[in-house]
């Protein structure tokens, strides 16, 4: 699962709502491994690929706009919060840009 942080308010995404297109959407959707994007602020799902849907047995329209806590990915909101605190404290972020020269 990939976390995607957006400054938007929690009310921006509603169940069944279509998120704006992602710049890398075709690659994301075609990936053979389960992938999802969610807002860091509340865990609300923005996008999931077909492999994620196959793994979870869910339908895209039933999960987009819902939180990962609502979907049972966490025992409760505090468990999610504690995990994100550990990730933010322990993980260094690195961006690598590749370009043809």
GROMACS .gro file of C-alpha atoms in nm:
model
  101
    1UNK     CA    1   0.000   0.000   0.000
    2UNK     CA    2   0.124   0.348  -0.078
    3UNK     CA    3   0.027   0.645   0.133
    4UNK     CA    4  -0.051   0.965  -0.052
    5UNK     CA    5  -0.074   1.284   0.149
    6UNK     CA    6  -0.301   1.564   0.033
    7UNK     CA    7  -0.385   1.883   0.221
    8UNK     CA    8  -0.750   1.854   0.117
    9UNK     CA    9  -1.013   1.819   0.385
   10UNK     CA   10  -1.149   1.478   0.479
   11UNK     CA   11  -1.484   1.568   0.324
   12UNK     CA   12  -1.340   1.596  -0.029
   13UNK     CA   13  -1.367   1.224  -0.106
   14UNK     CA   14  -1.699   1.052  -0.065
   15UNK     CA   15  -1.777   0.683  -0.113
   16UNK     CA   16  -1.812   0.604  -0.483
   17UNK     CA   17  -1.665   0.941  -0.593
   18UNK     CA   18  -1.413   0.937  -0.876
   19UNK     CA   19  -1.076   1.092  -0.787
   20UNK     CA   20  -0.898   1.314  -1.040
   21UNK     CA   21  -0.677   1.126  -1.291
   22UNK     CA   22  -0.329   1.047  -1.167
   23UNK     CA   23  -0.030   1.136  -1.388
   24UNK     CA   24   0.094   0.776  -1.364
   25UNK     CA   25  -0.250   0.614  -1.364
   26UNK     CA   26  -0.192   0.372  -1.655
   27UNK     CA   27   0.121   0.223  -1.495
   28UNK     CA   28  -0.045   0.211  -1.153
   29UNK     CA   29  -0.354   0.032  -1.284
   30UNK     CA   30  -0.151  -0.214  -1.495
   31UNK     CA   31   0.089  -0.313  -1.216
   32UNK     CA   32   0.074  -0.689  -1.148
   33UNK     CA   33   0.105  -0.638  -0.770
   34UNK     CA   34  -0.172  -0.506  -0.542
   35UNK     CA   35  -0.142  -0.129  -0.501
   36UNK     CA   36  -0.352   0.140  -0.343
   37UNK     CA   37  -0.321   0.511  -0.281
   38UNK     CA   38  -0.471   0.667   0.028
   39UNK     CA   39  -0.457   1.005   0.194
   40UNK     CA   40  -0.215   1.012   0.483
   41UNK     CA   41  -0.437   1.247   0.684
   42UNK     CA   42  -0.728   1.001   0.713
   43UNK     CA   43  -0.655   0.684   0.516
   44UNK     CA   44  -0.928   0.757   0.262
   45UNK     CA   45  -0.865   0.551  -0.053
   46UNK     CA   46  -0.806   0.752  -0.369
   47UNK     CA   47  -0.720   0.470  -0.610
   48UNK     CA   48  -0.676   0.093  -0.617
   49UNK     CA   49  -0.557  -0.129  -0.900
   50UNK     CA   50  -0.713  -0.450  -1.031
   51UNK     CA   51  -0.460  -0.670  -0.845
   52UNK     CA   52  -0.564  -0.503  -0.517
   53UNK     CA   53  -0.930  -0.565  -0.599
   54UNK     CA   54  -0.859  -0.932  -0.676
   55UNK     CA   55  -0.668  -0.973  -0.349
   56UNK     CA   56  -0.937  -0.810  -0.135
   57UNK     CA   57  -1.241  -0.935  -0.327
   58UNK     CA   58  -1.372  -0.579  -0.336
   59UNK     CA   59  -1.528  -0.367  -0.608
   60UNK     CA   60  -1.364  -0.033  -0.688
   61UNK     CA   61  -1.688   0.162  -0.645
   62UNK     CA   62  -1.728   0.015  -0.296
   63UNK     CA   63  -1.386   0.122  -0.167
   64UNK     CA   64  -1.288   0.452  -0.330
   65UNK     CA   65  -1.363   0.733  -0.085
   66UNK     CA   66  -1.380   0.502   0.217
   67UNK     CA   67  -1.108   0.489   0.481
   68UNK     CA   68  -0.879   0.196   0.543
   69UNK     CA   69  -1.014   0.185   0.901
   70UNK     CA   70  -1.373   0.160   0.769
   71UNK     CA   71  -1.265  -0.127   0.544
   72UNK     CA   72  -1.108  -0.316   0.834
   73UNK     CA   73  -0.743  -0.279   0.731
   74UNK     CA   74  -0.671  -0.161   1.086
   75UNK     CA   75  -0.823  -0.271   1.418
   76UNK     CA   76  -0.897   0.096   1.490
   77UNK     CA   77  -0.787   0.450   1.404
   78UNK     CA   78  -0.530   0.455   1.684
   79UNK     CA   79  -0.346   0.154   1.537
   80UNK     CA   80  -0.320   0.334   1.203
   81UNK     CA   81  -0.205   0.654   1.373
   82UNK     CA   82   0.062   0.467   1.573
   83UNK     CA   83   0.190   0.293   1.258
   84UNK     CA   84   0.220   0.622   1.068
   85UNK     CA   85   0.402   0.781   1.361
   86UNK     CA   86   0.658   0.497   1.354
   87UNK     CA   87   0.699   0.523   0.977
   88UNK     CA   88   0.751   0.899   0.990
   89UNK     CA   89   1.004   0.865   1.273
   90UNK     CA   90   1.202   0.573   1.125
   91UNK     CA   91   1.194   0.604   0.747
   92UNK     CA   92   1.409   0.829   0.535
   93UNK     CA   93   1.249   0.941   0.212
   94UNK     CA   94   1.446   0.952  -0.109
   95UNK     CA   95   1.342   1.062  -0.455
   96UNK     CA   96   1.540   0.939  -0.753
   97UNK     CA   97   1.487   1.109  -1.086
   98UNK     CA   98   1.583   0.920  -1.400
   99UNK     CA   99   1.631   1.091  -1.731
  100UNK     CA  100   1.771   0.994  -2.067
  101UNK     CA  101   2.079   1.194  -2.145
   0.00000   0.00000   0.00000
